[in-house]
């Protein structure tokens, strides 16, 4: 068989269209954010307009498009698309709300409680002992753990820093001083049994976690009813996580775990733009 390096005839790059299920408001917000940034750094020229760059970055985040594919369809290099993505993620993450400020805002608006929960974002398994701490025995996979707060309607209001997958909900909440921030704002929180023991104040608890059954202690009918009521009240927090995980770049993170916190907070801002429009 004869080998040849010649290309087949009539071969040309093909470009296909893909619908981006995002509002014009989100695209304009990202484009305006980039325009202001370019003025600050006195950058006079980019190979593409801010609006086009915003669409490319949103496609990468929403559909988890490969950088090389987006680069080829826009006649730029893969490195350029990666630089645009990291630049806009940093600008969006800077707009993410702080925990103390967002709790004070909810209290000022008349809110009485927030919803708190933790979840795992899957990551690629990396070689070496350093990746062992990213393995979650609860979910039986490697990933990064983070906490999120939502209001009573399930709208995301805050996201914690990403931590190794083996981190417990209680441990993460203690690192972020969730309990002290809630007390300072005068708010309560509804949580699952993963946060049991975080608030030991029996008379005036701030974090309500429900009742735990064991082999030696069965729940009474009243305790079962209380758990059902608590589950109904906590249901909206799952809707908040669902909106966040619509960004397919979180399907399996391939970025450096050290940059995951910035990515999550950037997606929080984008999610609120979409949900609260």
mmCIF file of N, CA and C in Angstrom, residues 2 14 20 61 111 117 121 151-152 170 180 187 201 206 209 211-212 219 224 245 259 265 267:
data_model
loop_
_atom_site.group_PDB
_atom_site.id
_atom_site.type_symbol
_atom_site.label_atom_id
_atom_site.label_comp_id
_atom_site.label_asym_id
_atom_site.label_seq_id
_atom_site.Cartn_x
_atom_site.Cartn_y
_atom_site.Cartn_z
ATOM 1 N N UNK A 2 0.609 2.155 -0.880
ATOM 2 C CA UNK A 2 1.392 3.375 -0.998
ATOM 3 C C UNK A 2 0.834 4.447 -0.066
ATOM 4 N N UNK A 14 -15.099 23.141 7.908
ATOM 5 C CA UNK A 14 -16.549 23.243 8.009
ATOM 6 C C UNK A 14 -16.923 23.876 9.343
ATOM 7 N N UNK A 20 -27.270 29.158 21.345
ATOM 8 C CA UNK A 20 -26.811 29.467 22.694
ATOM 9 C C UNK A 20 -28.019 29.903 23.514
ATOM 10 N N UNK A 61 -18.450 28.158 28.241
ATOM 11 C CA UNK A 61 -18.949 27.872 29.586
ATOM 12 C C UNK A 61 -20.271 27.113 29.554
ATOM 13 N N UNK A 111 -36.060 39.325 54.903
ATOM 14 C CA UNK A 111 -35.898 37.878 54.918
ATOM 15 C C UNK A 111 -35.631 37.356 56.320
ATOM 16 N N UNK A 117 -26.522 24.305 51.580
ATOM 17 C CA UNK A 117 -26.255 22.924 51.198
ATOM 18 C C UNK A 117 -24.878 22.851 50.558
ATOM 19 N N UNK A 121 -18.533 18.908 42.620
ATOM 20 C CA UNK A 121 -18.327 19.116 41.191
ATOM 21 C C UNK A 121 -17.279 18.107 40.720
ATOM 22 N N UNK A 151 -31.705 32.013 48.770
ATOM 23 C CA UNK A 151 -32.798 32.595 49.545
ATOM 24 C C UNK A 151 -33.941 31.588 49.617
ATOM 25 N N UNK A 152 -35.062 31.982 50.180
ATOM 26 C CA UNK A 152 -36.173 31.062 50.376
ATOM 27 C C UNK A 152 -36.787 30.603 49.060
ATOM 28 N N UNK A 170 -19.915 20.172 57.371
ATOM 29 C CA UNK A 170 -19.663 20.856 58.633
ATOM 30 C C UNK A 170 -18.301 21.542 58.644
ATOM 31 N N UNK A 180 -21.438 32.294 62.595
ATOM 32 C CA UNK A 180 -21.246 33.644 63.133
ATOM 33 C C UNK A 180 -21.807 34.709 62.196
ATOM 34 N N UNK A 187 -30.252 36.103 60.953
ATOM 35 C CA UNK A 187 -30.964 35.185 60.064
ATOM 36 C C UNK A 187 -30.822 33.754 60.543
ATOM 37 N N UNK A 201 -26.579 25.298 69.970
ATOM 38 C CA UNK A 201 -27.462 26.092 70.802
ATOM 39 C C UNK A 201 -28.864 25.481 70.765
ATOM 40 N N UNK A 206 -29.731 28.581 65.286
ATOM 41 C CA UNK A 206 -29.712 29.365 64.055
ATOM 42 C C UNK A 206 -29.841 28.457 62.841
ATOM 43 N N UNK A 209 -31.573 21.513 61.331
ATOM 44 C CA UNK A 209 -31.159 20.377 60.523
ATOM 45 C C UNK A 209 -32.095 19.191 60.590
ATOM 46 N N UNK A 211 -34.209 15.900 62.493
ATOM 47 C CA UNK A 211 -33.924 14.836 63.453
ATOM 48 C C UNK A 211 -33.278 13.656 62.745
ATOM 49 N N UNK A 212 -32.355 13.010 63.468
ATOM 50 C CA UNK A 212 -31.574 11.908 62.910
ATOM 51 C C UNK A 212 -31.991 10.606 63.577
ATOM 52 N N UNK A 219 -37.413 7.551 65.177
ATOM 53 C CA UNK A 219 -38.097 8.836 65.202
ATOM 54 C C UNK A 219 -39.560 8.663 65.569
ATOM 55 N N UNK A 224 -40.919 12.786 62.531
ATOM 56 C CA UNK A 224 -41.016 12.492 61.100
ATOM 57 C C UNK A 224 -41.757 13.600 60.364
ATOM 58 N N UNK A 245 -25.699 24.172 37.608
ATOM 59 C CA UNK A 245 -25.099 23.060 36.871
ATOM 60 C C UNK A 245 -25.598 22.968 35.435
ATOM 61 N N UNK A 259 -8.096 27.217 40.340
ATOM 62 C CA UNK A 259 -8.894 28.220 39.631
ATOM 63 C C UNK A 259 -10.385 27.928 39.691
ATOM 64 N N UNK A 265 -17.608 31.248 41.086
ATOM 65 C CA UNK A 265 -18.179 32.552 41.425
ATOM 66 C C UNK A 265 -18.549 33.327 40.164
ATOM 67 N N UNK A 267 -19.684 31.845 37.448
ATOM 68 C CA UNK A 267 -20.931 31.210 37.020
ATOM 69 C C UNK A 267 -22.094 31.603 37.925
#
